[in-house]
Amino acid sequence: MKKEMLRFSSVTYIYHTVRGETEATRGLSFTVEEGEFVAVIGPSGCGKSTLLSLAAGLLKPSEGEVTRSGSCGYMLQRDELFPWRTIEKNLYLPLEVSKQNSPELRRRAKDLAVKYGLGEFLQSYPPQLSGGMRQRAALIRTLATDPDLLLLDEPFSALDYQTRLNVTADVAEIIRSEGKTALLITHDISEAISLADRVLVLSGRPARVSYTHELDFGDLKNPLKRRESAGFSGWFEILWKELNQ
Amino acid sequence: MKHQRKPCSLEHARFLRARKKNLAIVWALRIGLLVLLLGIWELVTAVGWSDPFLTSSPSRIAKTIAGLYSDGSLFYHIGVTLAETLIGFAIAVAAGCLIALALWWSETLRKVLEPYIVVLNALPKIALGPLIIIWFGTGSKAIVFMTVLVGIIVAILHMLNAFIATDKNKILLLRSMGASKLQILLKLVIPSSLASFISMLKIAVGMAWIGSIMGEYIVSRAGLGYLIVYGGQVFKLDLVMSATCILCVLAAGMYFLVVLLEKVLVKNPDS
């Protein structure tokens, strides 16, 4: 059996505000295994981002338990590159913060950037790059500390459609070839199908896992190829129905 | 301005020429307007339509300034006011930023002090004039204190707003990397507030001059504010106008120094 990278065991999370309390999740349980790419889809406002904050350890569950083996890297909707830093300095940010700013790790981050086509932009500032390039830089930044688990919070939703398809393919390739485990949150069904090994469908608030699907694309990992494949529309229909229940 | 060495199309050359011409026209009009106003002023006093005793005139102002210069008091008064303004400005900016940092750091402290800051901000500082005289005497110390008082609240509020407006998602990103509050402050909050810091400096320059001149109105025995008050009391309007003109030049000079600082500090990666 494969190693478990992340486990939610009947996790309940309650938001407290002056107006009252809101259950974001109730009895939420699932696992993510090593090397897996898991996508979570759910109706908007169902507490998808809460789920990632719980996974990252930024929030503590009100009930239940979140266990994670190893470190994690967080990738957000927008690239959130610091405009006053060059791309290279942006890549070193997580190293500086976690005090592992060694020449070896800097070297590694830089090599990753070069390997994935950011070599000529290392000394540029973020506003000089296209949206797609910036999101790619954000992914390399996330990978700089060599995290065991990637948490992706709708990382493509701020991009225009064409860029989005291309960047999704890029990012999928990078994550697969670096052998990373990933948990993707998205509201985009086709994105989930084109990327994931497994799709979890959340219910409306309070969120629970209402369906789990192992996608049967076999070795077909390329998101663009998946979109063209025969099984794609079938999965879309199934997930669409489940999401709208 | 950056000059492109690349060969450019005829149309682009025309565009650049038109832009340059437009800039030249604006500057010519600016200077022309000043000359025109000074000319009218001089003329109406020269032909006797207005009484130079009440309105002064450019030539009398020039003469007054020359007089101050020859008896050695010109740079003395400028020096006194400039020193008070700069010291007050520096203290207000430095202390304002530090207090804003403390308020950003502790939400409780911020909530506790909020009503006090609001009241202090609304209070006309000149109301504290008598207190300041009694506490600090009638020397430069009182004027510097007044300058600080006028500038510091604006500095605090401006910087606090900038600190609080730091992008929440970038904070989330840093927290997900395991950043401490100090790291968030040093790596994100302070660098992202640079533009606000410059705009705060621009406001603080104006505030510092208000503070120092107001201070000199109340207590001083030297400085440009003193010259204005003294000139008014003895009906030497030439002196009032001269000191005001010098103030205009100094205030503009200090503002442009801040603009220069902005050019050095804020690198615009787009250009």
mmCIF file of N, CA and C in Angstrom, chain B residues 65-111:
data_model
loop_
_atom_site.group_PDB
_atom_site.id
_atom_site.type_symbol
_atom_site.label_atom_id
_atom_site.label_comp_id
_atom_site.label_asym_id
_atom_site.label_seq_id
_atom_site.Cartn_x
_atom_site.Cartn_y
_atom_site.Cartn_z
ATOM 1 N N ILE B 65 14.459 91.690 0.274
ATOM 2 C CA ILE B 65 15.284 90.489 0.422
ATOM 3 C C ILE B 65 16.767 90.853 0.329
ATOM 4 N N ALA B 66 17.086 91.747 -0.599
ATOM 5 C CA ALA B 66 18.478 92.197 -0.726
ATOM 6 C C ALA B 66 18.938 92.857 0.572
ATOM 7 N N GLY B 67 18.027 93.650 1.164
ATOM 8 C CA GLY B 67 18.355 94.314 2.437
ATOM 9 C C GLY B 67 18.636 93.303 3.538
ATOM 10 N N LEU B 68 17.751 92.292 3.618
ATOM 11 C CA LEU B 68 17.938 91.246 4.638
ATOM 12 C C LEU B 68 19.279 90.534 4.420
ATOM 13 N N TYR B 69 19.582 90.332 3.136
ATOM 14 C CA TYR B 69 20.817 89.629 2.807
ATOM 15 C C TYR B 69 22.021 90.455 3.239
ATOM 16 N N SER B 70 21.973 91.792 2.971
ATOM 17 C CA SER B 70 23.154 92.607 3.239
ATOM 18 C C SER B 70 23.362 92.802 4.740
ATOM 19 N N ASP B 71 22.282 92.807 5.531
ATOM 20 C CA ASP B 71 22.533 92.944 6.974
ATOM 21 C C ASP B 71 22.725 91.565 7.640
ATOM 22 N N GLY B 72 22.798 90.542 6.816
ATOM 23 C CA GLY B 72 23.187 89.210 7.320
ATOM 24 C C GLY B 72 22.070 88.428 7.975
ATOM 25 N N SER B 73 20.852 88.977 8.013
ATOM 26 C CA SER B 73 19.790 88.276 8.744
ATOM 27 C C SER B 73 18.998 87.315 7.860
ATOM 28 N N LEU B 74 19.180 87.412 6.514
ATOM 29 C CA LEU B 74 18.397 86.561 5.605
ATOM 30 C C LEU B 74 18.614 85.077 5.897
ATOM 31 N N PHE B 75 19.888 84.676 5.851
ATOM 32 C CA PHE B 75 20.155 83.247 6.026
ATOM 33 C C PHE B 75 20.000 82.809 7.482
ATOM 34 N N TYR B 76 20.110 83.772 8.406
ATOM 35 C CA TYR B 76 19.852 83.451 9.803
ATOM 36 C C TYR B 76 18.385 83.013 9.974
ATOM 37 N N HIS B 77 17.469 83.824 9.471
ATOM 38 C CA HIS B 77 16.036 83.503 9.613
ATOM 39 C C HIS B 77 15.662 82.235 8.837
ATOM 40 N N ILE B 78 16.200 82.131 7.603
ATOM 41 C CA ILE B 78 15.928 80.929 6.813
ATOM 42 C C ILE B 78 16.449 79.701 7.552
ATOM 43 N N GLY B 79 17.679 79.836 8.086
ATOM 44 C CA GLY B 79 18.305 78.712 8.785
ATOM 45 C C GLY B 79 17.482 78.266 9.977
ATOM 46 N N VAL B 80 17.012 79.243 10.769
ATOM 47 C CA VAL B 80 16.226 78.909 11.965
ATOM 48 C C VAL B 80 14.966 78.129 11.573
ATOM 49 N N THR B 81 14.214 78.668 10.613
ATOM 50 C CA THR B 81 12.964 78.019 10.223
ATOM 51 C C THR B 81 13.214 76.657 9.579
ATOM 52 N N LEU B 82 14.234 76.615 8.723
ATOM 53 C CA LEU B 82 14.544 75.372 8.033
ATOM 54 C C LEU B 82 14.922 74.278 9.036
ATOM 55 N N ALA B 83 15.752 74.658 10.013
ATOM 56 C CA ALA B 83 16.180 73.674 11.013
ATOM 57 C C ALA B 83 14.976 73.156 11.793
ATOM 58 N N GLU B 84 14.124 74.084 12.244
ATOM 59 C CA GLU B 84 12.933 73.664 13.006
ATOM 60 C C GLU B 84 12.049 72.745 12.177
ATOM 61 N N THR B 85 11.858 73.125 10.911
ATOM 62 C CA THR B 85 10.985 72.337 10.049
ATOM 63 C C THR B 85 11.550 70.939 9.815
ATOM 64 N N LEU B 86 12.850 70.891 9.490
ATOM 65 C CA LEU B 86 13.463 69.602 9.158
ATOM 66 C C LEU B 86 13.513 68.683 10.377
ATOM 67 N N ILE B 87 13.865 69.237 11.535
ATOM 68 C CA ILE B 87 13.934 68.395 12.744
ATOM 69 C C ILE B 87 12.532 67.876 13.085
ATOM 70 N N GLY B 88 11.560 68.803 13.049
ATOM 71 C CA GLY B 88 10.178 68.397 13.346
ATOM 72 C C GLY B 88 9.674 67.357 12.356
ATOM 73 N N PHE B 89 9.994 67.571 11.088
ATOM 74 C CA PHE B 89 9.603 66.645 10.015
ATOM 75 C C PHE B 89 10.202 65.262 10.266
ATOM 76 N N ALA B 90 11.500 65.245 10.571
ATOM 77 C CA ALA B 90 12.193 63.969 10.782
ATOM 78 C C ALA B 90 11.603 63.218 11.971
ATOM 79 N N ILE B 91 11.382 63.942 13.067
ATOM 80 C CA ILE B 91 10.841 63.278 14.264
ATOM 81 C C ILE B 91 9.417 62.773 13.974
ATOM 82 N N ALA B 92 8.603 63.616 13.332
ATOM 83 C CA ALA B 92 7.213 63.219 13.059
ATOM 84 C C ALA B 92 7.165 61.977 12.183
ATOM 85 N N VAL B 93 8.001 61.941 11.143
ATOM 86 C CA VAL B 93 8.000 60.805 10.219
ATOM 87 C C VAL B 93 8.505 59.539 10.918
ATOM 88 N N ALA B 94 9.641 59.671 11.615
ATOM 89 C CA ALA B 94 10.235 58.489 12.258
ATOM 90 C C ALA B 94 9.306 57.947 13.346
ATOM 91 N N ALA B 95 8.867 58.837 14.241
ATOM 92 C CA ALA B 95 7.998 58.378 15.334
ATOM 93 C C ALA B 95 6.658 57.894 14.779
ATOM 94 N N GLY B 96 6.145 58.587 13.765
ATOM 95 C CA GLY B 96 4.873 58.189 13.159
ATOM 96 C C GLY B 96 4.935 56.781 12.595
ATOM 97 N N CYS B 97 6.032 56.481 11.897
ATOM 98 C CA CYS B 97 6.177 55.140 11.308
ATOM 99 C C CYS B 97 6.295 54.077 12.405
ATOM 100 N N LEU B 98 7.082 54.386 13.443
ATOM 101 C CA LEU B 98 7.261 53.409 14.523
ATOM 102 C C LEU B 98 5.937 53.131 15.231
ATOM 103 N N ILE B 99 5.186 54.202 15.513
ATOM 104 C CA ILE B 99 3.903 54.015 16.199
ATOM 105 C C ILE B 99 2.941 53.234 15.302
ATOM 106 N N ALA B 100 2.955 53.560 14.006
ATOM 107 C CA ALA B 100 2.091 52.828 13.066
ATOM 108 C C ALA B 100 2.451 51.343 13.053
ATOM 109 N N LEU B 101 3.751 51.048 13.120
ATOM 110 C CA LEU B 101 4.195 49.648 13.162
ATOM 111 C C LEU B 101 3.663 48.954 14.411
ATOM 112 N N ALA B 102 3.770 49.646 15.537
ATOM 113 C CA ALA B 102 3.286 49.069 16.800
ATOM 114 C C ALA B 102 1.786 48.811 16.723
ATOM 115 N N LEU B 103 1.065 49.760 16.118
ATOM 116 C CA LEU B 103 -0.388 49.613 16.011
ATOM 117 C C LEU B 103 -0.745 48.478 15.053
ATOM 118 N N TRP B 104 0.075 48.296 14.002
ATOM 119 C CA TRP B 104 -0.159 47.178 13.079
ATOM 120 C C TRP B 104 0.082 45.861 13.809
ATOM 121 N N TRP B 105 1.143 45.856 14.617
ATOM 122 C CA TRP B 105 1.550 44.619 15.288
ATOM 123 C C TRP B 105 0.484 44.122 16.245
ATOM 124 N N SER B 106 -0.078 45.050 17.029
ATOM 125 C CA SER B 106 -1.038 44.633 18.053
ATOM 126 C C SER B 106 -2.420 45.187 17.752
ATOM 127 N N GLU B 107 -3.337 44.289 17.420
ATOM 128 C CA GLU B 107 -4.688 44.729 17.111
ATOM 129 C C GLU B 107 -5.358 45.306 18.351
ATOM 130 N N THR B 108 -5.029 44.731 19.503
ATOM 131 C CA THR B 108 -5.612 45.231 20.749
ATOM 132 C C THR B 108 -5.181 46.673 20.999
ATOM 133 N N LEU B 109 -3.869 46.910 20.850
ATOM 134 C CA LEU B 109 -3.351 48.266 21.035
ATOM 135 C C LEU B 109 -4.048 49.236 20.081
ATOM 136 N N ARG B 110 -4.245 48.751 18.840
ATOM 137 C CA ARG B 110 -4.883 49.588 17.830
ATOM 138 C C ARG B 110 -6.296 49.963 18.253
ATOM 139 N N LYS B 111 -7.030 48.948 18.720
ATOM 140 C CA LYS B 111 -8.410 49.210 19.127
ATOM 141 C C LYS B 111 -8.462 50.157 20.320
#
